[in-house]
Amino acid sequence: MAKRNVALTVNGRAQTVEVEDRELLIHVLREKLGLTGPHIGCETSHCGACTVDLDGRSVKSCTVFAVQAEGGKIVTIEGMANADGTLHALQEGFREMHGLQCGFCTPGMITRAYRLLQENPNPSEEEIRWGISGNLCRCTGYQNIVKAIRYAADKLSGAGVKEAAE
Ligand code: FES
Ligand code: FES
């Protein structure tokens, strides 16, 4: 199978990776770039565990060929922390609000929420639920995920955090 070089900027770092046309972005991220934060749950675009940010949009990386990402800017959960190494407000929110249990959905969920808050910095509960509707969690019942995202929205806007975790 013919291979070609694909140039990507992943978590701020320019990289070139050799891929086959048939290779999915999730496999290239995990197996060739060592970024195992994005998970593989279904490989059929249903679960959202593989969600990454590509050129300012949330994408399910199991439904994108790596060659389609040529020249793209990708953010994964590995690139989410602040430059000084402290947690991103979303990571902190998931920790403080108990927004995870097994954690399998969490990298995709946080990466999706990252884009959601860029699109809508002050989302209502309903908007959060709609915004993460492409990401499935089999453990939490979503309640504390919603609180975690609200926590981050409040923190990023400079408002105090009001709700407690359940
Ligand atoms: S692994 Fe991509 S949506 Fe489930
Ligand atoms: S925390 Fe287990 S799937 Fe979401």
PDB file of C-alpha atoms and ligand atoms in Angstrom:
ATOM      1  CA  MET A   1       0.000   0.000   0.000  1.00  0.00           C
ATOM      2  CA  ALA A   2       1.381   3.398  -0.969  1.00  0.00           C
ATOM      3  CA  LYS A   3       2.313   5.731   1.841  1.00  0.00           C
ATOM      4  CA  ARG A   4       2.505   9.469   2.022  1.00  0.00           C
ATOM      5  CA  ASN A   5       3.698  12.073   4.477  1.00  0.00           C
ATOM      6  CA  VAL A   6       1.096  14.079   6.306  1.00  0.00           C
ATOM      7  CA  ALA A   7       2.056  17.312   8.081  1.00  0.00           C
ATOM      8  CA  LEU A   8       0.168  17.982  11.299  1.00  0.00           C
ATOM      9  CA  THR A   9       0.480  20.370  14.205  1.00  0.00           C
ATOM     10  CA  VAL A  10      -0.435  18.352  17.274  1.00  0.00           C
ATOM     11  CA  ASN A  11      -0.730  20.116  20.611  1.00  0.00           C
ATOM     12  CA  GLY A  12       1.338  22.962  19.223  1.00  0.00           C
ATOM     13  CA  ARG A  13       4.114  20.784  17.826  1.00  0.00           C
ATOM     14  CA  ALA A  14       4.669  20.461  14.076  1.00  0.00           C
ATOM     15  CA  GLN A  15       5.098  16.853  13.012  1.00  0.00           C
ATOM     16  CA  THR A  16       5.231  14.861   9.827  1.00  0.00           C
ATOM     17  CA  VAL A  17       3.960  11.321   9.886  1.00  0.00           C
ATOM     18  CA  GLU A  18       3.973   8.646   7.205  1.00  0.00           C
ATOM     19  CA  VAL A  19       0.553   7.096   6.691  1.00  0.00           C
ATOM     20  CA  GLU A  20      -1.382   4.890   4.336  1.00  0.00           C
ATOM     21  CA  ASP A  21      -4.485   6.414   2.752  1.00  0.00           C
ATOM     22  CA  ARG A  22      -6.688   3.975   4.659  1.00  0.00           C
ATOM     23  CA  GLU A  23      -5.361   4.893   8.111  1.00  0.00           C
ATOM     24  CA  LEU A  24      -7.730   6.608  10.511  1.00  0.00           C
ATOM     25  CA  LEU A  25      -6.638   9.640  12.464  1.00  0.00           C
ATOM     26  CA  ILE A  26      -7.303   7.915  15.810  1.00  0.00           C
ATOM     27  CA  HIS A  27      -4.890   5.115  14.903  1.00  0.00           C
ATOM     28  CA  VAL A  28      -2.208   7.532  13.790  1.00  0.00           C
ATOM     29  CA  LEU A  29      -2.547   9.588  16.968  1.00  0.00           C
ATOM     30  CA  ARG A  30      -2.415   6.563  19.233  1.00  0.00           C
ATOM     31  CA  GLU A  31      -0.027   4.246  17.433  1.00  0.00           C
ATOM     32  CA  LYS A  32       2.309   6.554  15.537  1.00  0.00           C
ATOM     33  CA  LEU A  33       2.356   9.660  17.721  1.00  0.00           C
ATOM     34  CA  GLY A  34       1.966   7.919  21.074  1.00  0.00           C
ATOM     35  CA  LEU A  35      -1.055   9.986  22.084  1.00  0.00           C
ATOM     36  CA  THR A  36      -3.204   7.431  23.842  1.00  0.00           C
ATOM     37  CA  GLY A  37      -5.470   9.961  25.549  1.00  0.00           C
ATOM     38  CA  PRO A  38      -8.040   9.794  22.734  1.00  0.00           C
ATOM     39  CA  HIS A  39      -9.702   6.411  23.218  1.00  0.00           C
ATOM     40  CA  ILE A  40     -11.293   3.919  20.882  1.00  0.00           C
ATOM     41  CA  GLY A  41     -14.738   2.903  22.058  1.00  0.00           C
ATOM     42  CA  CYS A  42     -16.815   1.961  19.038  1.00  0.00           C
ATOM     43  CA  GLU A  43     -14.943   2.988  15.852  1.00  0.00           C
ATOM     44  CA  THR A  44     -18.328   3.724  14.321  1.00  0.00           C
ATOM     45  CA  SER A  45     -18.785   7.410  15.286  1.00  0.00           C
ATOM     46  CA  HIS A  46     -21.241   6.690  18.100  1.00  0.00           C
ATOM     47  CA  CYS A  47     -19.419   7.018  21.415  1.00  0.00           C
ATOM     48  CA  GLY A  48     -17.189  10.107  21.128  1.00  0.00           C
ATOM     49  CA  ALA A  49     -14.313   8.559  23.087  1.00  0.00           C
ATOM     50  CA  CYS A  50     -11.986   9.415  20.192  1.00  0.00           C
ATOM     51  CA  THR A  51     -12.948  13.118  20.068  1.00  0.00           C
ATOM     52  CA  VAL A  52     -10.148  15.558  19.272  1.00  0.00           C
ATOM     53  CA  ASP A  53     -10.108  19.177  18.172  1.00  0.00           C
ATOM     54  CA  LEU A  54      -9.199  19.648  14.508  1.00  0.00           C
ATOM     55  CA  ASP A  55      -8.920  23.166  13.119  1.00  0.00           C
ATOM     56  CA  GLY A  56     -11.365  24.553  15.640  1.00  0.00           C
ATOM     57  CA  ARG A  57     -13.977  21.812  15.422  1.00  0.00           C
ATOM     58  CA  SER A  58     -14.651  18.745  17.473  1.00  0.00           C
ATOM     59  CA  VAL A  59     -14.184  15.628  15.357  1.00  0.00           C
ATOM     60  CA  LYS A  60     -14.522  11.954  16.063  1.00  0.00           C
ATOM     61  CA  SER A  61     -11.104  10.860  14.969  1.00  0.00           C
ATOM     62  CA  CYS A  62     -12.309   7.342  14.154  1.00  0.00           C
ATOM     63  CA  THR A  63     -14.237   8.817  11.249  1.00  0.00           C
ATOM     64  CA  VAL A  64     -11.437  10.965   9.802  1.00  0.00           C
ATOM     65  CA  PHE A  65      -8.695   9.611   7.577  1.00  0.00           C
ATOM     66  CA  ALA A  66      -5.317  10.894   8.646  1.00  0.00           C
ATOM     67  CA  VAL A  67      -4.733  12.234   5.135  1.00  0.00           C
ATOM     68  CA  GLN A  68      -7.838  14.423   5.548  1.00  0.00           C
ATOM     69  CA  ALA A  69      -6.119  16.166   8.455  1.00  0.00           C
ATOM     70  CA  GLU A  70      -3.170  17.254   6.274  1.00  0.00           C
ATOM     71  CA  GLY A  71      -1.974  20.693   7.405  1.00  0.00           C
ATOM     72  CA  GLY A  72      -4.383  20.638  10.331  1.00  0.00           C
ATOM     73  CA  LYS A  73      -4.024  21.821  13.900  1.00  0.00           C
ATOM     74  CA  ILE A  74      -5.032  19.134  16.377  1.00  0.00           C
ATOM     75  CA  VAL A  75      -5.574  19.385  20.116  1.00  0.00           C
ATOM     76  CA  THR A  76      -5.911  16.244  22.209  1.00  0.00           C
ATOM     77  CA  ILE A  77      -6.316  15.811  25.938  1.00  0.00           C
ATOM     78  CA  GLU A  78      -2.516  15.698  26.185  1.00  0.00           C
ATOM     79  CA  GLY A  79      -2.412  19.316  25.046  1.00  0.00           C
ATOM     80  CA  MET A  80      -5.113  20.573  27.366  1.00  0.00           C
ATOM     81  CA  ALA A  81      -3.089  21.591  30.442  1.00  0.00           C
ATOM     82  CA  ASN A  82      -1.909  25.182  30.785  1.00  0.00           C
ATOM     83  CA  ALA A  83       1.576  26.157  29.633  1.00  0.00           C
ATOM     84  CA  ASP A  84       2.803  26.232  33.237  1.00  0.00           C
ATOM     85  CA  GLY A  85       1.702  22.644  33.748  1.00  0.00           C
ATOM     86  CA  THR A  86      -1.365  23.413  35.827  1.00  0.00           C
ATOM     87  CA  LEU A  87      -4.620  21.753  34.900  1.00  0.00           C
ATOM     88  CA  HIS A  88      -6.979  23.347  32.417  1.00  0.00           C
ATOM     89  CA  ALA A  89     -10.155  24.597  34.091  1.00  0.00           C
ATOM     90  CA  LEU A  90     -12.047  21.691  32.546  1.00  0.00           C
ATOM     91  CA  GLN A  91      -9.624  19.126  33.946  1.00  0.00           C
ATOM     92  CA  GLU A  92      -9.873  20.812  37.315  1.00  0.00           C
ATOM     93  CA  GLY A  93     -13.660  20.884  37.032  1.00  0.00           C
ATOM     94  CA  PHE A  94     -13.890  17.165  36.292  1.00  0.00           C
ATOM     95  CA  ARG A  95     -11.706  16.488  39.320  1.00  0.00           C
ATOM     96  CA  GLU A  96     -13.543  18.846  41.662  1.00  0.00           C
ATOM     97  CA  MET A  97     -17.057  17.926  40.552  1.00  0.00           C
ATOM     98  CA  HIS A  98     -16.392  14.182  40.280  1.00  0.00           C
ATOM     99  CA  GLY A  99     -17.148  14.258  36.557  1.00  0.00           C
ATOM    100  CA  LEU A 100     -15.712  10.819  35.946  1.00  0.00           C
ATOM    101  CA  GLN A 101     -15.808   7.305  37.230  1.00  0.00           C
ATOM    102  CA  CYS A 102     -13.987   4.782  35.020  1.00  0.00           C
ATOM    103  CA  GLY A 103     -12.562   7.680  32.985  1.00  0.00           C
ATOM    104  CA  PHE A 104     -12.864   6.017  29.601  1.00  0.00           C
ATOM    105  CA  CYS A 105     -15.041   8.754  28.132  1.00  0.00           C
ATOM    106  CA  THR A 106     -13.201  11.570  29.902  1.00  0.00           C
ATOM    107  CA  PRO A 107     -10.509  12.590  27.385  1.00  0.00           C
ATOM    108  CA  GLY A 108     -13.087  12.838  24.608  1.00  0.00           C
ATOM    109  CA  MET A 109     -15.595  14.502  26.891  1.00  0.00           C
ATOM    110  CA  ILE A 110     -13.127  17.171  28.027  1.00  0.00           C
ATOM    111  CA  THR A 111     -11.873  17.776  24.508  1.00  0.00           C
ATOM    112  CA  ARG A 112     -15.448  18.202  23.309  1.00  0.00           C
ATOM    113  CA  ALA A 113     -16.237  20.507  26.233  1.00  0.00           C
ATOM    114  CA  TYR A 114     -13.141  22.554  25.361  1.00  0.00           C
ATOM    115  CA  ARG A 115     -14.628  23.372  21.967  1.00  0.00           C
ATOM    116  CA  LEU A 116     -18.111  23.825  23.410  1.00  0.00           C
ATOM    117  CA  LEU A 117     -16.820  26.547  25.739  1.00  0.00           C
ATOM    118  CA  GLN A 118     -15.015  28.231  22.850  1.00  0.00           C
ATOM    119  CA  GLU A 119     -18.291  28.288  20.946  1.00  0.00           C
ATOM    120  CA  ASN A 120     -20.404  29.260  23.944  1.00  0.00           C
ATOM    121  CA  PRO A 121     -18.486  30.487  27.005  1.00  0.00           C
ATOM    122  CA  ASN A 122     -21.604  30.671  29.190  1.00  0.00           C
ATOM    123  CA  PRO A 123     -23.746  27.639  28.318  1.00  0.00           C
ATOM    124  CA  SER A 124     -26.948  26.734  30.141  1.00  0.00           C
ATOM    125  CA  GLU A 125     -27.364  23.217  31.471  1.00  0.00           C
ATOM    126  CA  GLU A 126     -29.501  22.384  28.446  1.00  0.00           C
ATOM    127  CA  GLU A 127     -26.847  23.760  26.077  1.00  0.00           C
ATOM    128  CA  ILE A 128     -24.168  21.716  27.818  1.00  0.00           C
ATOM    129  CA  ARG A 129     -26.258  18.558  27.548  1.00  0.00           C
ATOM    130  CA  TRP A 130     -26.904  19.221  23.876  1.00  0.00           C
ATOM    131  CA  GLY A 131     -23.263  20.151  23.307  1.00  0.00           C
ATOM    132  CA  ILE A 132     -21.957  16.853  24.651  1.00  0.00           C
ATOM    133  CA  SER A 133     -24.731  14.732  23.161  1.00  0.00           C
ATOM    134  CA  GLY A 134     -22.263  13.091  20.802  1.00  0.00           C
ATOM    135  CA  ASN A 135     -20.196  11.785  23.716  1.00  0.00           C
ATOM    136  CA  LEU A 136     -21.477   8.814  25.670  1.00  0.00           C
ATOM    137  CA  CYS A 137     -20.693   8.029  29.288  1.00  0.00           C
ATOM    138  CA  ARG A 138     -21.780   4.689  30.648  1.00  0.00           C
ATOM    139  CA  CYS A 139     -20.906   5.476  34.286  1.00  0.00           C
ATOM    140  CA  THR A 140     -21.797   8.889  35.606  1.00  0.00           C
ATOM    141  CA  GLY A 141     -25.345   9.683  34.547  1.00  0.00           C
ATOM    142  CA  TYR A 142     -23.898  12.952  33.185  1.00  0.00           C
ATOM    143  CA  GLN A 143     -24.998  15.081  36.162  1.00  0.00           C
ATOM    144  CA  ASN A 144     -21.497  15.743  37.429  1.00  0.00           C
ATOM    145  CA  ILE A 145     -20.123  16.089  33.917  1.00  0.00           C
ATOM    146  CA  VAL A 146     -22.520  18.979  33.396  1.00  0.00           C
ATOM    147  CA  LYS A 147     -21.395  20.473  36.720  1.00  0.00           C
ATOM    148  CA  ALA A 148     -17.755  20.048  35.757  1.00  0.00           C
ATOM    149  CA  ILE A 149     -18.286  21.952  32.519  1.00  0.00           C
ATOM    150  CA  ARG A 150     -20.200  24.689  34.364  1.00  0.00           C
ATOM    151  CA  TYR A 151     -17.333  24.843  36.873  1.00  0.00           C
ATOM    152  CA  ALA A 152     -14.921  25.449  34.012  1.00  0.00           C
ATOM    153  CA  ALA A 153     -17.179  28.031  32.391  1.00  0.00           C
ATOM    154  CA  ASP A 154     -17.387  29.925  35.688  1.00  0.00           C
ATOM    155  CA  LYS A 155     -13.661  29.681  36.304  1.00  0.00           C
ATOM    156  CA  LEU A 156     -12.728  30.798  32.804  1.00  0.00           C
ATOM    157  CA  SER A 157     -15.095  33.768  33.048  1.00  0.00           C
ATOM    158  CA  GLY A 158     -13.727  34.735  36.443  1.00  0.00           C
ATOM    159  CA  ALA A 159     -16.983  34.003  38.270  1.00  0.00           C
ATOM    160  CA  GLY A 160     -17.011  32.052  41.528  1.00  0.00           C
ATOM    161  CA  VAL A 161     -17.894  28.351  41.449  1.00  0.00           C
ATOM    162  CA  LYS A 162     -21.300  27.864  43.039  1.00  0.00           C
ATOM    163  CA  GLU A 163     -22.375  24.245  42.796  1.00  0.00           C
ATOM    164  CA  ALA A 164     -21.119  21.348  44.852  1.00  0.00           C
ATOM    165  CA  ALA A 165     -20.563  17.875  43.450  1.00  0.00           C
ATOM    166  CA  GLU A 166     -23.096  15.187  44.332  1.00  0.00           C
TER     167      GLU A 166
HETATM  168  S1  FES B   1     -14.367   5.443  18.827  1.00  0.00           S
HETATM  169 FE1  FES B   1     -14.854   7.156  17.617  1.00  0.00          FE
HETATM  170  S2  FES B   1     -16.902   7.609  18.106  1.00  0.00           S
HETATM  171 FE2  FES B   1     -16.484   5.794  19.254  1.00  0.00          FE
HETATM  172  S1  FES B   2     -16.673   7.764  33.351  1.00  0.00           S
HETATM  173 FE1  FES B   2     -16.893   5.699  32.637  1.00  0.00          FE
HETATM  174  S2  FES B   2     -17.645   5.989  30.608  1.00  0.00           S
HETATM  175 FE2  FES B   2     -17.694   7.969  31.449  1.00  0.00          FE
END
